[in-house]
Amino acid sequence: MHDIQTPDIASVERTFQGLELKAEQRDNGIFAAIVKALLSNSNQWMRAPDIVDRIREWKLTTNDGQLSGKTPTSTIQGTISTALKLAKSRGCEEPIEKHQIKNLTYYRLSLHLFTDSRIRDSMNTIPPTPPPDPPRLAKDKKRSPTKPTRSTASSRGTTKRTTIDSDVNIITTKKIKISHNTSPPINLTDNEHNEHDSQFLIEPSVKKKSTKYQPSEDYGTPESVIEEPMTNEIDIIDSSTTTTTTSSSSSSSSSSPPSPPSSLMITKGPIDFDINTINGPKSFAIIQETGYSYSRLSRLRRSENRYPKSKCEDAFCVKDLRRTDGSFMARLFCLADGHGGSGCSEFLISRVPNRIQELLQDHPANFDNKDDQQWFREQMEHLVRKLDDEYIEAKRVEFRRWKSRREKQSDSNSIPFVDGRSTFILNDTDSMPPVDDGSTVIINIFINDWLINVNVGDSRTFLACRGKNNKWSVEFASEDHKPYLERLALKIYSNGGIFVDSNDDPIKFDPTPRQRRTRPSLKNARIRLQGQDSENEDGVPYINETGKYWSINVAATCGDLLFKLNRSRRVIDCIPDVTFRKLGKFAECGGDRFLLISSDGLFDHLKESRIDEQNNEVAKFIGGLLDNGESVMNVVKKIGSREKYTTLFKDFSQVYDDITCILISL
């Protein structure tokens, strides 16, 4: 063990000047303060809160790097994370080392920074050791509760991809059956950096197989889609930082009554993302809750009668967009609300940020210039269309393989078939079609003085501000892409779509253009295909497992192959709305504005049904809480508590959709 002497401020400054640091590292006030704090403690391993205390105790900050705000610990962690990432992007040695013990992170200076070997040896401190585990106490074995034999979990598809059964109104969660894999994996690789350290899952089939995207640990090119191992039955689990899912265990026989699982809400803040907390909007919080339902037939108390879905279909990400030299360029918030499965939403989240970063790196834009705004609008239309094409073409291949296997099954009459990879017998599991899922996507980019909103679907963004009378009002709101919008309804109808009500009965539609924004007769309409008598060449089923035609209640999406079978005449398209709002310098913002990004799991459960009034009511609710001194995290938690705040939300719903809310204080 090394002898440790407590240094004084003068020796810390001398040692600091002799370190092998880059110029930008020395000039960064917060980073320099972190380095000096570690030096003042003889490079002992320290946690972020300890570094904060040492900086304040020794007054190590400079005027341009003052440590302030309500979350100084996240500032320290964000600054270190940015420094490590910048060093990695430049191929340099990292200036700070990290040591993880369970859920605690410790830091010290990398030894290569010390040019004097004597100082280097004295700074080679021993890592902390985890505390010993407490002795285990013997416990009586208890029988685990059985899983409910009847699932009534809500599915995103119940509002978008399935029709409502008015006689029952109980939605069951589908499980994915795994059988013999019968076709090679679909290659959906993307030569880009992935922001997440966990697996992104694509659900190509029901009761068939699952494929996943596996980003490498060094943010390199993701691997090809990997097929799941062959098992009898699985629930897909995603441990990503962008999505949270709940997996139900297999049922077991027990005489005790089943215990329904509780709904799960996760929370995220700046500390949970690899971002520079000095730049861009830095006060934000995110909640996500997996959808759930209540059984109408159960006599259990409401608190005991709650059944979450097996998987949340929403996905989100927060990412700093950087220039080619690694410097901060913009902050991006992205939300994708999946329906029919989580494959498309996770596909979008894993690709959108880096595609936009590459676009802005190659063509830096000045958004004060209208021509640059128009250029970016056109580029975003192209970018979203390209991603949509990649996903639905992969799905098209998947459905055609399934169709081919089904036809061979019919010809062979269940005789073993060899496809070059394996010998198998087609059975009922093989007869199930792949999953045809889709997703909304809404993107908000904070770049220089500008907010850029990109929207496809019915997830929503609105910007609220506090007026001179201290009342909160909505300054900007994205437009939900619903069938009742005149500009979308005309295109849907002309490309082969019809409008139906919740009972699947056609709604009369006059294709004559009208000088109005909406059609009231289509307020609650769903979209269905015309001419579904004969099978399409891709083999995508027109009818769901209940015997009803597939329909959807959103008028613009990514994915949803069924509505894009004709490449040149898509019934539902993915053209985004792109809006620019000049906000001013984010560093000068004083909390008089906030931005809310949310899936429709929030808005569909409000008492107010008119969109403008929905936005105003939510803005007043959030603004009032912020005015009362509530933290952004506490406010967004309350927004997600749909059964608690009955002044804002409906008193009772049978089914609660997935919900994701991102609240950003400006």
XYZ file of C-alpha atoms in Angstrom:
666
model
C 0.000 0.000 0.000
C 1.294 3.468 -0.859
C 1.829 6.157 1.737
C -0.706 8.900 1.147
C -0.014 12.538 1.937
C -2.694 15.184 1.830
C -1.621 17.750 -0.784
C -2.227 21.489 -0.564
C -3.743 23.655 -3.294
C -0.336 24.827 -4.504
C 0.956 21.289 -5.043
C -2.306 20.360 -6.763
C -1.842 23.248 -9.205
C 1.778 22.266 -9.885
C 0.833 18.642 -10.520
C -2.090 19.731 -12.698
C 0.197 21.838 -14.890
C 2.475 18.844 -15.434
C -0.257 16.468 -16.614
C -0.496 15.265 -20.218
C -3.853 16.915 -20.904
C -5.270 18.252 -24.144
C -5.809 21.996 -24.453
C -9.596 21.638 -24.561
C -9.470 19.532 -21.395
C -7.522 22.209 -19.525
C -9.852 24.927 -20.789
C -13.005 23.080 -19.696
C -13.658 24.493 -16.231
C -15.674 21.556 -14.909
C -13.270 18.942 -16.260
C -10.272 20.799 -14.838
C -12.019 20.975 -11.467
C -12.650 17.202 -11.559
C -8.962 16.545 -12.268
C -7.866 18.826 -9.428
C -10.360 17.230 -7.044
C -8.875 13.801 -7.759
C -5.346 15.190 -7.349
C -6.290 16.785 -4.036
C -7.243 13.317 -2.809
C -3.973 11.767 -4.064
C -5.869 10.119 -6.928
C -7.863 7.920 -4.580
C -10.896 6.347 -6.245
C -13.843 8.724 -5.744
C -17.547 8.691 -6.564
C -19.228 11.631 -8.288
C -20.882 12.993 -5.089
C -17.469 12.967 -3.363
C -15.945 14.848 -6.291
C -18.705 17.459 -6.024
C -17.998 17.918 -2.312
C -14.250 18.223 -2.894
C -14.704 20.799 -5.671
C -16.906 22.927 -3.469
C -14.715 22.498 -0.385
C -11.529 23.496 -2.218
C -13.284 26.043 -4.491
C -11.742 24.459 -7.556
C -14.106 25.823 -10.206
C -13.288 28.753 -12.453
C -15.713 31.450 -13.486
C -16.535 29.805 -16.804
C -16.920 26.343 -15.293
C -18.927 27.052 -12.180
C -20.530 23.941 -10.747
C -24.150 24.816 -10.138
C -27.697 23.617 -10.611
C -29.855 21.090 -8.865
C -28.045 18.069 -10.282
C -24.280 18.646 -9.788
C -23.600 14.915 -9.618
C -25.023 14.386 -13.096
C -22.888 17.310 -14.308
C -19.762 15.529 -13.062
C -20.798 12.214 -14.596
C -21.783 13.832 -17.878
C -18.506 15.743 -18.132
C -16.465 12.593 -17.499
C -18.546 10.598 -19.975
C -18.062 13.283 -22.634
C -14.299 13.350 -22.054
C -14.038 9.565 -22.356
C -16.125 9.467 -25.500
C -14.152 12.302 -27.092
C -10.862 10.538 -26.339
C -12.203 7.325 -27.816
C -13.400 9.040 -31.008
C -9.932 10.553 -31.495
C -8.070 7.344 -30.741
C -6.446 8.824 -27.620
C -5.945 7.273 -24.217
C -8.771 8.011 -21.820
C -7.912 10.633 -19.179
C -10.023 9.083 -16.411
C -10.474 5.469 -15.321
C -13.757 4.003 -14.068
C -14.250 1.197 -11.562
C -17.669 -0.369 -11.052
C -18.783 -2.036 -7.823
C -22.333 -3.290 -8.079
C -24.298 -0.138 -8.944
C -21.620 2.333 -7.785
C -19.045 3.976 -10.080
C -15.642 5.217 -8.872
C -13.196 7.429 -10.793
C -9.483 8.212 -10.750
C -7.008 9.833 -13.156
C -5.384 7.557 -15.725
C -1.751 6.937 -14.878
C -0.523 7.844 -18.360
C -1.264 11.505 -17.536
C 1.655 11.612 -15.066
C 4.989 12.176 -16.818
C 7.064 11.896 -13.607
C 7.452 8.214 -12.727
C 7.687 8.932 -8.980
C 4.402 10.820 -9.028
C 2.872 8.117 -11.221
C 3.785 5.424 -8.706
C 2.314 7.394 -5.827
C -0.912 7.903 -7.774
C -1.366 4.184 -8.524
C -4.000 3.751 -5.844
C -5.757 0.524 -4.951
C -9.368 0.178 -6.165
C -12.060 0.023 -3.489
C -13.374 -3.396 -2.588
C -17.051 -4.292 -2.294
C -18.403 -4.702 1.229
C -18.943 -8.316 2.314
C -22.377 -9.715 1.717
C -24.473 -10.034 4.862
C -24.958 -13.610 6.115
C -27.910 -15.347 4.585
C -30.736 -16.243 6.871
C -32.646 -19.441 6.364
C -36.129 -18.803 5.088
C -39.123 -21.000 4.841
C -39.773 -22.036 1.298
C -42.861 -20.507 -0.152
C -44.708 -21.644 -3.158
C -44.483 -19.065 -5.923
C -47.827 -17.674 -6.998
C -49.175 -18.956 -10.243
C -49.475 -16.809 -13.285
C -53.053 -15.864 -14.135
C -54.424 -18.315 -16.633
C -56.285 -15.574 -18.417
C -54.499 -12.515 -19.719
C -56.357 -9.311 -20.367
C -53.355 -7.179 -21.113
C -53.877 -4.303 -23.448
C -52.147 -4.336 -26.786
C -51.131 -1.325 -28.782
C -52.776 -3.103 -31.647
C -56.158 -2.802 -29.970
C -56.271 0.850 -30.878
C -54.475 0.643 -34.168
C -54.204 -2.813 -35.620
C -57.225 -4.715 -34.354
C -60.916 -4.063 -34.370
C -62.942 -3.892 -31.194
C -65.000 -6.855 -30.112
C -68.005 -5.079 -28.636
C -69.349 -8.243 -27.017
C -66.300 -8.989 -24.906
C -63.914 -6.005 -24.904
C -61.153 -8.105 -23.370
C -57.786 -8.052 -25.103
C -55.400 -10.954 -24.659
C -51.648 -10.693 -24.920
C -50.072 -12.830 -27.635
C -47.010 -14.887 -26.884
C -44.460 -15.702 -29.513
C -44.156 -19.386 -30.243
C -40.795 -20.663 -31.306
C -40.603 -23.607 -33.654
C -37.994 -24.977 -36.038
C -36.382 -22.047 -37.784
C -37.105 -22.556 -41.438
C -35.577 -19.609 -43.223
C -32.307 -17.677 -43.099
C -32.297 -14.473 -41.081
C -33.228 -11.202 -42.731
C -30.217 -8.917 -43.022
C -31.166 -5.510 -41.693
C -27.682 -4.369 -40.746
C -26.979 -0.669 -40.730
C -23.454 0.670 -41.009
C -23.832 3.173 -38.229
C -23.271 3.665 -34.496
C -25.878 2.401 -32.078
C -26.400 4.405 -28.904
C -27.565 1.560 -26.690
C -25.643 -1.194 -24.958
C -28.388 -3.791 -25.150
C -30.176 -5.764 -27.808
C -32.809 -4.313 -30.045
C -35.470 -6.845 -30.872
C -37.485 -7.174 -34.037
C -40.560 -9.392 -33.877
C -40.944 -10.795 -37.387
C -43.520 -13.444 -36.600
C -46.103 -14.582 -34.133
C -45.553 -18.100 -32.792
C -42.581 -18.445 -35.066
C -39.284 -16.789 -34.293
C -37.777 -13.539 -33.158
C -34.845 -11.650 -34.578
C -32.752 -9.122 -32.798
C -30.281 -6.337 -33.513
C -27.105 -6.694 -31.508
C -25.022 -3.502 -31.286
C -21.376 -4.043 -30.466
C -19.991 -2.679 -27.222
C -17.745 -0.150 -28.934
C -20.609 1.492 -30.822
C -19.482 -0.186 -33.995
C -21.500 -1.644 -36.838
C -24.345 -3.797 -35.536
C -24.386 -7.442 -36.425
C -26.851 -9.004 -38.793
C -30.202 -10.028 -37.485
C -29.742 -13.101 -35.305
C -32.328 -15.794 -35.044
C -33.504 -16.870 -31.602
C -32.640 -20.385 -30.410
C -35.366 -22.955 -30.885
C -37.550 -23.283 -27.815
C -41.179 -24.019 -27.263
C -42.429 -20.690 -26.003
C -40.849 -17.402 -24.941
C -41.742 -13.885 -23.914
C -39.408 -11.383 -25.517
C -37.444 -9.343 -22.980
C -35.638 -6.083 -23.772
C -33.245 -4.641 -21.235
C -32.523 -1.540 -23.263
C -32.179 1.836 -21.651
C -34.757 3.093 -24.098
C -37.503 0.595 -23.434
C -38.741 -1.418 -20.509
C -40.599 -4.683 -20.751
C -42.112 -7.112 -18.323
C -41.835 -10.842 -18.860
C -44.387 -13.147 -17.361
C -43.215 -16.438 -15.937
C -44.564 -19.785 -16.939
C -47.676 -20.869 -15.123
C -47.548 -23.500 -12.413
C -50.227 -25.461 -10.692
C -51.204 -24.156 -7.282
C -54.272 -24.109 -5.142
C -53.673 -20.489 -4.129
C -55.384 -17.752 -6.172
C -53.240 -16.117 -8.874
C -51.510 -12.840 -8.056
C -51.697 -10.382 -10.959
C -48.434 -8.620 -11.748
C -48.244 -4.915 -11.002
C -47.742 -2.322 -13.721
C -44.219 -1.035 -14.089
C -43.238 2.622 -14.525
C -39.615 3.449 -15.225
C -38.005 6.880 -14.923
C -34.978 8.328 -16.685
C -33.033 11.571 -16.281
C -29.930 13.194 -17.795
C -27.649 10.962 -15.734
C -28.987 7.895 -17.563
C -27.784 9.023 -21.002
C -24.375 9.513 -22.559
C -24.754 13.258 -23.052
C -22.848 16.430 -22.227
C -24.914 18.040 -19.483
C -23.219 21.408 -20.003
C -24.658 21.959 -23.478
C -28.216 21.876 -24.767
C -31.385 21.432 -22.707
C -30.148 19.692 -19.565
C -33.234 19.649 -17.348
C -35.480 16.823 -18.514
C -37.126 13.668 -17.246
C -38.779 10.649 -18.865
C -41.325 8.129 -17.671
C -42.516 4.993 -19.418
C -45.212 2.611 -18.273
C -46.188 -0.667 -19.875
C -49.874 -0.828 -20.753
C -52.244 -2.913 -18.678
C -55.892 -3.892 -18.417
C -58.558 -4.931 -15.932
C -60.756 -7.976 -16.346
C -64.442 -7.116 -16.464
C -65.395 -10.561 -15.210
C -63.157 -10.680 -12.160
C -64.505 -10.129 -8.650
C -61.094 -9.178 -7.321
C -60.515 -5.698 -5.994
C -59.224 -3.245 -8.608
C -55.762 -3.190 -7.046
C -55.601 -7.000 -7.407
C -57.044 -7.136 -10.900
C -54.375 -5.363 -12.942
C -52.646 -7.261 -15.754
C -49.750 -5.566 -17.601
C -48.824 -6.468 -21.152
C -45.832 -8.741 -21.564
C -43.888 -6.026 -23.413
C -44.010 -2.274 -23.899
C -44.110 -1.310 -27.576
C -42.884 2.277 -27.069
C -39.198 3.108 -27.518
C -37.248 6.323 -26.981
C -33.748 7.752 -26.972
C -31.821 10.888 -26.046
C -28.598 11.568 -27.911
C -26.072 14.332 -28.431
C -25.351 14.872 -32.123
C -21.688 15.699 -32.678
C -19.568 17.222 -35.384
C -16.822 15.197 -37.009
C -14.294 16.616 -34.513
C -16.390 15.302 -31.616
C -17.694 18.680 -30.456
C -21.320 19.160 -29.448
C -23.702 20.073 -32.278
C -27.270 19.351 -31.126
C -29.392 17.336 -28.710
C -31.992 14.944 -30.078
C -35.038 13.450 -28.356
C -36.855 10.699 -30.234
C -39.988 8.698 -29.394
C -41.506 5.827 -31.390
C -44.890 4.340 -30.459
C -45.206 0.840 -31.868
C -48.404 -1.029 -32.667
C -48.769 -4.719 -33.399
C -45.313 -5.306 -31.913
C -42.175 -3.483 -30.816
C -39.976 -4.377 -33.793
C -40.544 -1.250 -35.868
C -40.303 1.196 -32.959
C -36.990 -0.294 -31.820
C -35.711 -0.388 -35.400
C -36.385 3.355 -35.757
C -34.873 4.317 -32.414
C -31.699 2.370 -33.198
C -31.187 4.234 -36.477
C -32.771 7.691 -36.514
C -30.222 9.540 -34.310
C -27.120 8.476 -36.201
C -28.687 9.014 -39.623
C -29.524 12.611 -38.662
C -26.072 13.128 -37.161
C -24.423 11.976 -40.384
C -26.725 14.250 -42.387
C -25.807 17.349 -40.367
C -22.120 16.429 -40.300
C -21.982 16.224 -44.088
C -24.068 19.355 -44.668
C -23.883 21.900 -41.814
C -26.967 24.088 -42.018
C -27.825 27.618 -40.905
C -31.491 27.390 -39.998
C -31.854 31.168 -39.986
C -31.791 30.664 -43.748
C -35.123 29.578 -45.263
C -33.331 27.673 -48.023
C -31.494 25.586 -45.438
C -34.782 24.883 -43.690
C -36.316 23.655 -46.938
C -33.243 21.533 -47.652
C -33.479 19.892 -44.229
C -37.222 19.306 -44.643
C -36.613 17.475 -47.925
C -33.747 15.487 -46.429
C -35.900 14.360 -43.504
C -38.636 13.183 -45.868
C -36.026 11.160 -47.734
C -34.481 9.814 -44.511
C -37.784 8.635 -43.027
C -38.879 7.091 -46.326
C -35.583 5.215 -46.618
C -35.919 3.772 -43.114
C -39.516 2.823 -43.828
C -38.496 1.103 -47.060
C -35.774 -0.861 -45.283
C -38.183 -2.164 -42.689
C -41.146 -3.029 -44.895
C -38.972 -4.633 -47.568
C -37.463 -6.894 -44.914
C -40.992 -7.712 -43.804
C -41.997 -8.373 -47.397
C -39.223 -10.960 -47.700
C -40.314 -12.513 -44.426
C -43.947 -12.850 -45.478
C -42.996 -14.300 -48.857
C -40.892 -16.963 -47.161
C -43.788 -17.778 -44.888
C -46.131 -17.943 -47.889
C -43.725 -20.274 -49.691
C -43.506 -22.593 -46.694
C -47.277 -22.601 -46.386
C -47.681 -23.522 -50.055
C -45.101 -26.303 -49.746
C -46.917 -27.595 -46.698
C -50.100 -27.788 -48.736
C -48.324 -29.570 -51.595
C -46.398 -32.001 -49.414
C -49.302 -32.661 -47.062
C -47.004 -32.389 -44.015
C -44.278 -34.622 -45.514
C -40.818 -33.695 -44.165
C -39.284 -30.921 -46.253
C -35.594 -30.108 -46.666
C -34.751 -26.449 -47.356
C -30.958 -26.769 -47.389
C -30.592 -25.810 -43.724
C -32.699 -28.278 -41.799
C -35.286 -30.994 -42.168
C -38.598 -30.261 -40.529
C -42.293 -31.009 -40.637
C -44.568 -28.028 -41.067
C -47.227 -27.895 -38.389
C -49.708 -25.495 -36.830
C -46.906 -23.318 -35.487
C -45.460 -22.871 -38.977
C -48.862 -21.806 -40.268
C -48.841 -18.629 -38.164
C -47.878 -15.541 -40.199
C -45.069 -13.168 -39.264
C -45.868 -9.975 -37.370
C -46.829 -6.998 -39.528
C -46.182 -4.166 -37.085
C -45.668 -0.435 -37.431
C -44.810 2.662 -35.454
C -45.146 6.391 -35.146
C -41.971 8.454 -34.790
C -41.562 11.956 -33.407
C -38.197 13.721 -33.262
C -37.210 16.973 -31.562
C -33.781 18.472 -32.256
C -32.345 21.374 -30.260
C -29.640 22.959 -32.422
C -28.200 26.425 -31.823
C -31.229 28.688 -31.252
C -33.649 26.348 -32.978
C -36.111 23.609 -32.143
C -36.866 21.306 -35.082
C -39.869 19.006 -34.796
C -40.263 16.005 -37.128
C -43.508 14.066 -36.802
C -45.019 10.926 -38.345
C -48.173 9.533 -36.731
C -50.176 10.467 -33.668
C -47.542 10.837 -30.985
C -47.452 14.485 -30.004
C -45.138 17.343 -29.101
C -46.196 20.677 -27.714
C -44.247 23.704 -26.532
C -45.733 25.732 -23.676
C -44.677 29.109 -22.311
C -45.489 31.279 -19.312
C -47.079 34.549 -20.389
C -46.847 38.019 -18.863
C -49.837 37.206 -16.676
C -47.982 34.104 -15.391
C -50.473 31.840 -17.149
C -49.254 28.903 -19.200
C -50.337 28.524 -22.822
C -49.377 26.388 -25.816
C -47.009 28.099 -28.226
C -46.652 25.251 -30.733
C -48.107 21.760 -31.150
C -47.488 19.040 -33.719
C -50.460 17.764 -35.690
C -51.762 14.230 -35.090
C -51.897 12.286 -38.355
C -55.447 10.985 -38.119
C -57.854 9.747 -40.836
C -60.046 12.849 -40.436
C -57.373 15.199 -41.825
C -58.584 16.278 -45.272
C -55.139 16.206 -46.889
C -54.534 12.624 -45.735
C -58.065 11.272 -46.188
C -58.116 12.142 -49.894
C -54.817 10.364 -50.531
C -55.827 7.325 -48.486
C -59.065 6.940 -50.424
C -57.481 7.491 -53.853
C -54.807 4.860 -53.121
C -57.267 2.116 -52.218
C -58.253 2.730 -48.623
C -61.751 2.903 -47.167
C -62.960 4.232 -43.817
C -64.838 2.099 -41.304
C -66.227 2.564 -37.815
C -65.407 0.491 -34.733
C -67.867 -2.200 -35.894
C -66.066 -2.488 -39.242
C -68.998 -0.886 -41.083
C -67.995 1.384 -43.999
C -68.293 5.148 -43.579
C -69.559 7.001 -46.633
C -66.817 9.162 -48.133
C -67.130 11.873 -50.783
C -63.802 12.142 -52.654
C -64.527 15.713 -53.746
C -61.874 17.980 -52.153
C -63.191 20.393 -49.556
C -61.866 23.707 -48.314
C -61.482 22.584 -44.743
C -58.789 21.008 -42.623
C -60.788 18.101 -41.220
C -63.813 15.909 -41.938
C -66.021 15.517 -38.846
C -67.565 12.305 -40.213
C -64.147 10.618 -39.949
C -63.435 11.688 -36.360
C -63.351 8.107 -35.028
C -62.702 6.366 -38.346
C -60.344 3.494 -38.982
C -58.595 2.721 -42.272
C -59.078 -0.546 -44.143
C -58.110 -1.801 -47.594
C -60.453 -2.098 -50.553
C -60.533 -5.271 -52.667
C -59.477 -7.882 -50.138
C -61.162 -10.829 -51.851
C -58.025 -12.367 -53.384
C -54.685 -13.079 -51.716
C -51.874 -10.586 -52.326
C -48.591 -11.781 -53.811
C -46.678 -11.093 -50.591
C -48.959 -13.353 -48.572
C -49.835 -10.711 -45.956
C -53.173 -11.706 -44.370
C -56.086 -9.275 -44.676
C -57.926 -10.883 -41.764
C -56.784 -11.166 -38.165
C -57.106 -14.168 -35.870
C -60.636 -13.131 -34.842
C -61.853 -13.259 -38.449
C -62.076 -9.480 -38.899
C -60.280 -7.318 -41.447
C -57.174 -5.546 -40.236
C -57.731 -1.831 -39.754
C -55.738 1.035 -38.296
C -56.676 4.394 -36.778
C -53.591 6.431 -37.630
C -53.038 7.936 -41.088
C -49.223 8.057 -41.286
C -46.808 5.428 -39.979
C -43.558 3.620 -40.551
C -43.892 -0.110 -41.101
C -47.383 -1.616 -41.648
C -46.617 -3.575 -44.817
C -50.288 -4.450 -45.388
C -51.036 -0.808 -46.204
C -47.952 -0.451 -48.421
C -48.202 -3.564 -50.599
C -48.208 -1.375 -53.708
C -44.888 0.459 -53.558
C -46.075 3.310 -55.785
C -49.565 3.717 -54.252
C -49.257 3.422 -50.501
C -52.563 3.588 -48.700
C -50.758 4.937 -45.632
C -47.559 6.914 -46.118
C -44.771 8.118 -43.844
C -44.251 11.717 -45.014
C -43.205 13.719 -41.932
C -44.266 17.194 -40.897
C -41.103 19.242 -40.262
C -41.490 22.429 -38.218
C -38.896 25.025 -37.166
C -39.207 27.216 -34.047
C -36.581 29.739 -32.980
C -36.271 29.662 -29.199
C -33.070 31.548 -28.381
C -29.959 30.432 -26.544
C -30.742 27.456 -24.325
C -28.176 28.590 -21.771
C -30.245 31.747 -21.259
C -33.546 29.935 -20.749
C -35.007 30.537 -17.320
C -37.718 27.931 -16.977
C -40.433 29.950 -18.695
C -40.979 27.243 -21.293
C -41.242 23.501 -21.423
C -41.553 20.916 -24.165
C -43.657 17.775 -23.758
C -43.213 14.763 -26.039
C -45.674 11.932 -25.498
C -47.229 8.869 -27.035
C -51.012 8.785 -27.315
C -51.109 6.705 -24.145
C -51.331 10.063 -22.381
C -53.807 11.934 -24.546
C -56.229 9.061 -25.179
C -57.011 8.884 -21.461
C -57.704 12.573 -20.843
C -61.207 13.722 -19.995
C -60.962 16.384 -22.686
C -61.313 14.983 -26.225
C -60.569 18.100 -28.310
C -56.884 18.256 -29.178
C -56.383 21.987 -28.581
C -58.077 21.764 -25.200
C -56.108 18.627 -24.334
C -52.859 20.495 -24.903
C -54.028 23.519 -22.919
C -55.211 21.435 -19.961
C -51.973 19.455 -19.799
C -49.924 22.662 -20.170
C -51.742 24.272 -17.235
C -51.354 21.106 -15.160
C -47.604 20.876 -15.785
C -47.041 24.626 -15.493
C -48.853 24.783 -12.169
C -46.692 22.015 -10.730
C -43.499 23.684 -11.961
C -44.620 27.009 -10.479
C -45.092 25.250 -7.141
C -41.446 24.194 -7.179
C -41.951 20.581 -8.260
C -38.945 18.987 -9.949
C -39.212 17.980 -13.591
C -39.013 14.329 -12.552
C -41.874 14.628 -10.065
C -44.000 16.462 -12.614
C -43.561 13.861 -15.341
C -44.331 11.084 -12.854
C -47.636 12.758 -12.073
C -48.406 13.135 -15.775
C -47.951 9.383 -16.136
C -50.230 8.561 -13.181
C -53.395 8.234 -15.229
C -55.508 6.652 -12.488
C -54.541 9.096 -9.751
C -55.266 12.581 -11.108
C -58.933 12.328 -11.995
C -59.243 16.079 -12.563
C -57.189 15.555 -15.714
C -57.832 11.935 -16.674
C -60.946 9.832 -17.131
C -62.264 8.213 -13.975
C -61.908 4.656 -15.244
C -60.724 2.763 -18.302
C -60.819 -0.950 -18.951
C -57.574 -0.881 -20.903
C -54.586 1.455 -20.500
C -52.187 1.795 -23.402
C -48.399 2.007 -23.139
C -47.347 5.523 -22.186
C -44.062 7.382 -22.626
C -43.651 11.058 -21.674
C -40.547 13.222 -22.091
C -40.673 16.578 -20.275
C -37.970 19.170 -21.011
C -37.704 22.394 -19.020
C -36.404 25.333 -21.071
